[in-house]
Amino acid sequence: MNKTGPSGTADTRSQWLHEMHQGYTRDKKQRKRNVFAVRAVILLLFFVSWEVGARVGWIDELLFSYPTKVFQQIYGDIISGSLWPHLGMTVGETAVGFVLGTLLGTLLAVLIWWSPFLSAVLDPYMVVFNSMPKVALGPIFIVMFGAGFTAIVVTTLSITVIVTTLVVYNSFCGVDPNLIKVVKSFGASRTQVFTKVILPASFPTVVSTLKVNVGMSWVGVIVGEFLVAKSGLGYLIIYGFQVFNFTLVMSSLLIIAAVATAMYQLVVYVEKLLLSHR
């Protein structure tokens, strides 16, 4: 007669849980592989369609060029070294705008949460400034800060700071009020309410704002370079339009897409590290 004691039951349950975990991990990895494969196929189809369309005349080769010619342009610029100063300038401006925009926007969100009076005063101004086209502000920044690095970074900040402030502040205001009431019932100060309830509850949103600011920073920098720059990827795009070198334009756009994607993935990795340590 086969007897199963408590230890046997526990061992069986542990084995079953282990098998379930392995199955879940296997399915998750398989899903990631499937997603990556579909993404690769879509990207490949895009370039093949672009190449074939330009070759057979479905799209205007003069305006849109074609992948092989664009990649030859990128390869030639890399080998000659002419790409690196422009790429370094744009990436540097983007990094500065991204970091400053995130920090200043978060600090401003904390400030207006801390002071309900200040929040009520600034609310309509933030809405108006957020809706204002930043290209219209570019010439003002150029006059104020000169035609250079500072004007481009300030143009970027005009986009990233207000977006960060609104997102983070709304996250602060969206924290469950019952949690705040609980800590206040124990005599917590406003500082303790913020550090013990508001900030921990909003931490995922604050970190996720980093991903939003990647795209906003690139938009701000390229807009600034369109207006004032003498170097950078945005400058190359404008120069390509001026001399009707649309291969240069498309190659600059592809480089922006590739570098922005790499920067986004880096921020996603940092986000995972911060959330895991939290």
CSV table of C-alpha atoms in Angstrom, one decimal:
chain,number,residue,atom,x,y,z
A,1,MET,CA,0.0,0.0,0.0
A,2,ASN,CA,1.4,3.4,-1.1
A,3,LYS,CA,1.4,6.0,1.5
A,4,THR,CA,1.9,9.7,0.8
A,5,GLY,CA,3.0,11.7,3.9
A,6,PRO,CA,3.0,15.4,4.4
A,7,SER,CA,6.5,15.7,3.0
A,8,GLY,CA,5.6,13.8,-0.1
A,9,THR,CA,2.6,16.1,-0.7
A,10,ALA,CA,4.8,19.2,-0.2
A,11,ASP,CA,7.4,17.8,-2.7
A,12,THR,CA,4.7,17.1,-5.3
A,13,ARG,CA,3.3,20.6,-4.9
A,14,SER,CA,6.7,22.1,-5.1
A,15,GLN,CA,7.4,20.2,-8.3
A,16,TRP,CA,4.1,21.2,-9.8
A,17,LEU,CA,4.8,24.9,-9.0
A,18,HIS,CA,8.3,24.5,-10.5
A,19,GLU,CA,6.9,23.0,-13.7
A,20,MET,CA,4.2,25.8,-13.9
A,21,HIS,CA,7.0,28.5,-13.5
A,22,GLN,CA,9.1,26.8,-16.2
A,23,GLY,CA,6.1,26.7,-18.6
A,24,TYR,CA,5.3,30.4,-17.9
A,25,THR,CA,9.0,31.3,-18.5
A,26,ARG,CA,9.0,29.3,-21.7
A,27,ASP,CA,5.8,30.9,-23.0
A,28,LYS,CA,7.2,34.4,-22.2
A,29,LYS,CA,10.4,33.8,-24.0
A,30,GLN,CA,8.6,32.4,-27.0
A,31,ARG,CA,6.3,35.4,-27.1
A,32,LYS,CA,9.3,37.7,-27.0
A,33,ARG,CA,10.8,35.8,-30.0
A,34,ASN,CA,7.6,36.0,-31.9
A,35,VAL,CA,7.3,39.7,-31.3
A,36,PHE,CA,10.9,40.3,-32.4
A,37,ALA,CA,10.4,38.2,-35.5
A,38,VAL,CA,7.2,40.1,-36.5
A,39,ARG,CA,8.9,43.4,-35.9
A,40,ALA,CA,11.9,42.3,-38.1
A,41,VAL,CA,9.6,41.1,-40.9
A,42,ILE,CA,7.6,44.4,-40.9
A,43,LEU,CA,10.9,46.4,-41.0
A,44,LEU,CA,12.2,44.2,-43.8
A,45,LEU,CA,9.0,44.5,-45.8
A,46,PHE,CA,9.1,48.3,-45.4
A,47,PHE,CA,12.6,48.6,-46.8
A,48,VAL,CA,11.9,46.1,-49.6
A,49,SER,CA,8.7,47.9,-50.6
A,50,TRP,CA,10.6,51.2,-50.5
A,51,GLU,CA,13.4,49.9,-52.7
A,52,VAL,CA,11.1,48.2,-55.2
A,53,GLY,CA,8.7,51.1,-55.3
A,54,ALA,CA,11.5,53.6,-56.1
A,55,ARG,CA,13.1,51.2,-58.7
A,56,VAL,CA,9.9,50.6,-60.7
A,57,GLY,CA,8.6,54.1,-60.4
A,58,TRP,CA,5.7,53.7,-57.9
A,59,ILE,CA,7.2,56.5,-55.8
A,60,ASP,CA,9.3,59.4,-56.8
A,61,GLU,CA,13.0,58.4,-56.5
A,62,LEU,CA,14.1,62.1,-56.5
A,63,LEU,CA,12.0,62.9,-53.4
A,64,PHE,CA,12.2,59.6,-51.4
A,65,SER,CA,15.5,58.1,-52.7
A,66,TYR,CA,15.8,54.3,-52.0
A,67,PRO,CA,17.3,52.3,-49.2
A,68,THR,CA,20.5,51.1,-51.0
A,69,LYS,CA,21.4,54.7,-51.9
A,70,VAL,CA,20.5,55.9,-48.4
A,71,PHE,CA,22.7,53.3,-46.8
A,72,GLN,CA,25.5,54.1,-49.2
A,73,GLN,CA,25.2,57.7,-48.1
A,74,ILE,CA,25.3,56.8,-44.4
A,75,TYR,CA,28.3,54.4,-44.9
A,76,GLY,CA,30.2,57.1,-46.8
A,77,ASP,CA,29.6,59.7,-44.1
A,78,ILE,CA,30.7,57.3,-41.4
A,79,ILE,CA,33.9,56.3,-43.3
A,80,SER,CA,34.8,59.9,-44.1
A,81,GLY,CA,34.1,61.0,-40.6
A,82,SER,CA,31.7,63.8,-41.6
A,83,LEU,CA,28.8,62.3,-39.7
A,84,TRP,CA,30.3,62.3,-36.3
A,85,PRO,CA,30.4,66.0,-35.5
A,86,HIS,CA,26.7,66.4,-36.5
A,87,LEU,CA,25.6,63.2,-34.6
A,88,GLY,CA,27.6,64.2,-31.5
A,89,MET,CA,26.1,67.7,-31.5
A,90,THR,CA,22.5,66.5,-31.7
A,91,VAL,CA,22.9,63.7,-29.2
A,92,GLY,CA,24.6,66.1,-26.8
A,93,GLU,CA,21.8,68.6,-27.1
A,94,THR,CA,19.2,65.9,-26.7
A,95,ALA,CA,20.8,64.4,-23.6
A,96,VAL,CA,21.1,67.8,-21.9
A,97,GLY,CA,17.5,68.7,-22.8
A,98,PHE,CA,16.3,65.3,-21.6
A,99,VAL,CA,18.0,65.4,-18.2
A,100,LEU,CA,17.2,69.1,-17.5
A,101,GLY,CA,13.6,68.7,-18.7
A,102,THR,CA,13.0,65.7,-16.5
A,103,LEU,CA,14.5,67.2,-13.4
A,104,LEU,CA,13.0,70.7,-13.8
A,105,GLY,CA,9.6,69.4,-14.7
A,106,THR,CA,9.6,67.0,-11.7
A,107,LEU,CA,10.7,69.7,-9.3
A,108,LEU,CA,8.0,72.1,-10.6
A,109,ALA,CA,5.4,69.4,-10.2
A,110,VAL,CA,6.5,68.9,-6.6
A,111,LEU,CA,6.4,72.7,-6.0
A,112,ILE,CA,2.9,73.2,-7.3
A,113,TRP,CA,1.6,70.1,-5.4
A,114,TRP,CA,3.1,71.5,-2.2
A,115,SER,CA,1.3,74.8,-2.7
A,116,PRO,CA,-2.3,74.5,-3.7
A,117,PHE,CA,-2.4,78.3,-4.1
A,118,LEU,CA,0.5,78.2,-6.5
A,119,SER,CA,-1.2,75.4,-8.4
A,120,ALA,CA,-4.4,77.4,-8.8
A,121,VAL,CA,-2.4,80.4,-10.0
A,122,LEU,CA,-0.2,78.5,-12.5
A,123,ASP,CA,-2.8,76.0,-13.9
A,124,PRO,CA,-4.2,78.2,-16.7
A,125,TYR,CA,-0.7,79.4,-17.7
A,126,MET,CA,0.6,75.9,-18.0
A,127,VAL,CA,-2.3,74.9,-20.2
A,128,VAL,CA,-1.8,77.9,-22.5
A,129,PHE,CA,2.0,77.4,-22.7
A,130,ASN,CA,1.5,73.7,-23.4
A,131,SER,CA,-0.8,74.4,-26.3
A,132,MET,CA,1.4,77.1,-27.8
A,133,PRO,CA,3.4,76.0,-30.9
A,134,LYS,CA,7.1,75.9,-29.8
A,135,VAL,CA,8.3,76.8,-33.3
A,136,ALA,CA,6.8,80.2,-32.7
A,137,LEU,CA,8.9,80.6,-29.6
A,138,GLY,CA,12.1,79.6,-31.3
A,139,PRO,CA,13.0,83.1,-32.7
A,140,ILE,CA,12.4,84.6,-29.3
A,141,PHE,CA,14.9,82.1,-27.7
A,142,ILE,CA,17.4,82.9,-30.4
A,143,VAL,CA,17.3,86.6,-29.7
A,144,MET,CA,17.5,85.9,-25.9
A,145,PHE,CA,20.2,83.3,-25.9
A,146,GLY,CA,22.0,83.7,-29.2
A,147,ALA,CA,22.1,81.3,-32.2
A,148,GLY,CA,23.7,78.2,-30.7
A,149,PHE,CA,23.6,75.4,-28.2
A,150,THR,CA,21.8,77.3,-25.5
A,151,ALA,CA,18.9,78.4,-27.7
A,152,ILE,CA,18.4,74.8,-28.9
A,153,VAL,CA,18.4,73.4,-25.4
A,154,VAL,CA,15.9,76.0,-24.2
A,155,THR,CA,13.7,75.2,-27.1
A,156,THR,CA,13.8,71.6,-26.0
A,157,LEU,CA,13.1,72.5,-22.4
A,158,SER,CA,10.0,74.5,-23.5
A,159,ILE,CA,8.6,71.1,-24.6
A,160,THR,CA,9.9,68.7,-22.0
A,161,VAL,CA,9.4,70.7,-18.8
A,162,ILE,CA,5.7,71.5,-19.2
A,163,VAL,CA,4.9,67.9,-20.3
A,164,THR,CA,6.8,66.4,-17.4
A,165,THR,CA,5.2,68.9,-15.0
A,166,LEU,CA,1.6,68.1,-16.1
A,167,VAL,CA,2.1,64.3,-16.1
A,168,VAL,CA,3.9,64.1,-12.8
A,169,TYR,CA,1.6,66.6,-11.1
A,170,ASN,CA,-1.5,64.7,-12.3
A,171,SER,CA,0.0,61.5,-10.9
A,172,PHE,CA,0.5,63.2,-7.5
A,173,CYS,CA,-3.1,64.4,-7.5
A,174,GLY,CA,-4.3,60.9,-8.5
A,175,VAL,CA,-3.0,59.2,-5.4
A,176,ASP,CA,-5.7,57.5,-3.3
A,177,PRO,CA,-6.9,60.1,-0.8
A,178,ASN,CA,-7.7,57.4,1.7
A,179,LEU,CA,-4.0,56.6,2.0
A,180,ILE,CA,-3.3,60.3,2.7
A,181,LYS,CA,-6.0,60.3,5.4
A,182,VAL,CA,-4.5,57.3,7.1
A,183,VAL,CA,-1.0,58.8,7.5
A,184,LYS,CA,-2.5,62.1,8.5
A,185,SER,CA,-4.5,60.4,11.2
A,186,PHE,CA,-1.1,59.3,12.7
A,187,GLY,CA,0.0,62.9,12.8
A,188,ALA,CA,2.2,62.9,9.6
A,189,SER,CA,3.4,66.3,8.4
A,190,ARG,CA,3.1,67.4,4.8
A,191,THR,CA,6.7,66.4,4.2
A,192,GLN,CA,6.0,62.9,5.5
A,193,VAL,CA,2.8,62.6,3.5
A,194,PHE,CA,4.8,63.4,0.3
A,195,THR,CA,7.8,61.1,1.1
A,196,LYS,CA,5.8,58.2,2.5
A,197,VAL,CA,2.7,58.2,0.3
A,198,ILE,CA,2.7,60.6,-2.7
A,199,LEU,CA,6.2,59.9,-4.1
A,200,PRO,CA,6.2,56.1,-3.6
A,201,ALA,CA,2.7,55.8,-5.2
A,202,SER,CA,3.7,58.1,-8.1
A,203,PHE,CA,7.2,56.6,-8.6
A,204,PRO,CA,6.2,54.4,-11.6
A,205,THR,CA,4.7,57.4,-13.3
A,206,VAL,CA,7.7,59.5,-12.6
A,207,VAL,CA,10.0,56.9,-14.1
A,208,SER,CA,7.7,56.3,-17.1
A,209,THR,CA,7.9,60.0,-17.8
A,210,LEU,CA,11.5,59.4,-18.8
A,211,LYS,CA,10.3,57.4,-21.9
A,212,VAL,CA,8.0,60.3,-22.9
A,213,ASN,CA,10.8,62.8,-22.6
A,214,VAL,CA,13.0,60.9,-24.9
A,215,GLY,CA,10.7,61.6,-27.8
A,216,MET,CA,9.9,65.1,-26.6
A,217,SER,CA,13.6,65.9,-26.4
A,218,TRP,CA,14.3,64.8,-29.9
A,219,VAL,CA,11.4,66.9,-31.2
A,220,GLY,CA,12.7,70.0,-29.4
A,221,VAL,CA,16.3,69.5,-30.5
A,222,ILE,CA,15.4,69.0,-34.2
A,223,VAL,CA,13.0,72.0,-34.2
A,224,GLY,CA,15.8,74.1,-32.6
A,225,GLU,CA,18.3,72.9,-35.2
A,226,PHE,CA,15.9,73.7,-38.0
A,227,LEU,CA,15.8,77.3,-36.8
A,228,VAL,CA,19.3,78.1,-35.8
A,229,ALA,CA,21.9,75.3,-36.0
A,230,LYS,CA,25.0,75.2,-38.1
A,231,SER,CA,25.6,71.6,-37.3
A,232,GLY,CA,23.6,68.6,-36.2
A,233,LEU,CA,21.2,66.1,-37.8
A,234,GLY,CA,18.5,68.8,-38.0
A,235,TYR,CA,20.9,71.1,-39.9
A,236,LEU,CA,21.7,68.2,-42.4
A,237,ILE,CA,18.0,67.8,-43.1
A,238,ILE,CA,17.5,71.5,-43.8
A,239,TYR,CA,20.7,71.6,-45.9
A,240,GLY,CA,19.5,68.6,-47.9
A,241,PHE,CA,16.2,70.3,-48.7
A,242,GLN,CA,18.0,73.4,-49.8
A,243,VAL,CA,20.3,71.6,-52.2
A,244,PHE,CA,17.7,69.0,-53.3
A,245,ASN,CA,19.8,66.2,-51.9
A,246,PHE,CA,16.9,64.1,-50.6
A,247,THR,CA,19.2,61.1,-50.0
A,248,LEU,CA,20.9,63.2,-47.3
A,249,VAL,CA,17.5,64.0,-45.9
A,250,MET,CA,16.4,60.4,-45.7
A,251,SER,CA,19.7,59.2,-44.3
A,252,SER,CA,19.5,61.8,-41.6
A,253,LEU,CA,16.0,60.8,-40.7
A,254,LEU,CA,17.1,57.1,-40.5
A,255,ILE,CA,20.0,58.0,-38.3
A,256,ILE,CA,17.6,60.0,-36.0
A,257,ALA,CA,15.3,57.0,-35.8
A,258,ALA,CA,18.1,54.6,-35.0
A,259,VAL,CA,19.7,56.7,-32.3
A,260,ALA,CA,16.4,57.7,-30.8
A,261,THR,CA,15.4,54.0,-30.6
A,262,ALA,CA,18.7,53.2,-28.9
A,263,MET,CA,18.2,56.0,-26.4
A,264,TYR,CA,14.7,54.9,-25.7
A,265,GLN,CA,15.8,51.3,-25.1
A,266,LEU,CA,18.5,52.6,-22.7
A,267,VAL,CA,15.8,54.5,-20.8
A,268,VAL,CA,13.6,51.4,-20.7
A,269,TYR,CA,16.6,49.5,-19.2
A,270,VAL,CA,17.1,52.2,-16.6
A,271,GLU,CA,13.4,52.2,-15.8
A,272,LYS,CA,13.5,48.4,-15.1
A,273,LEU,CA,16.5,48.8,-12.9
A,274,LEU,CA,14.9,51.6,-10.8
A,275,LEU,CA,11.6,49.7,-10.5
A,276,SER,CA,13.3,46.5,-9.5
A,277,HIS,CA,15.5,48.2,-6.8
A,278,ARG,CA,12.4,50.0,-5.6
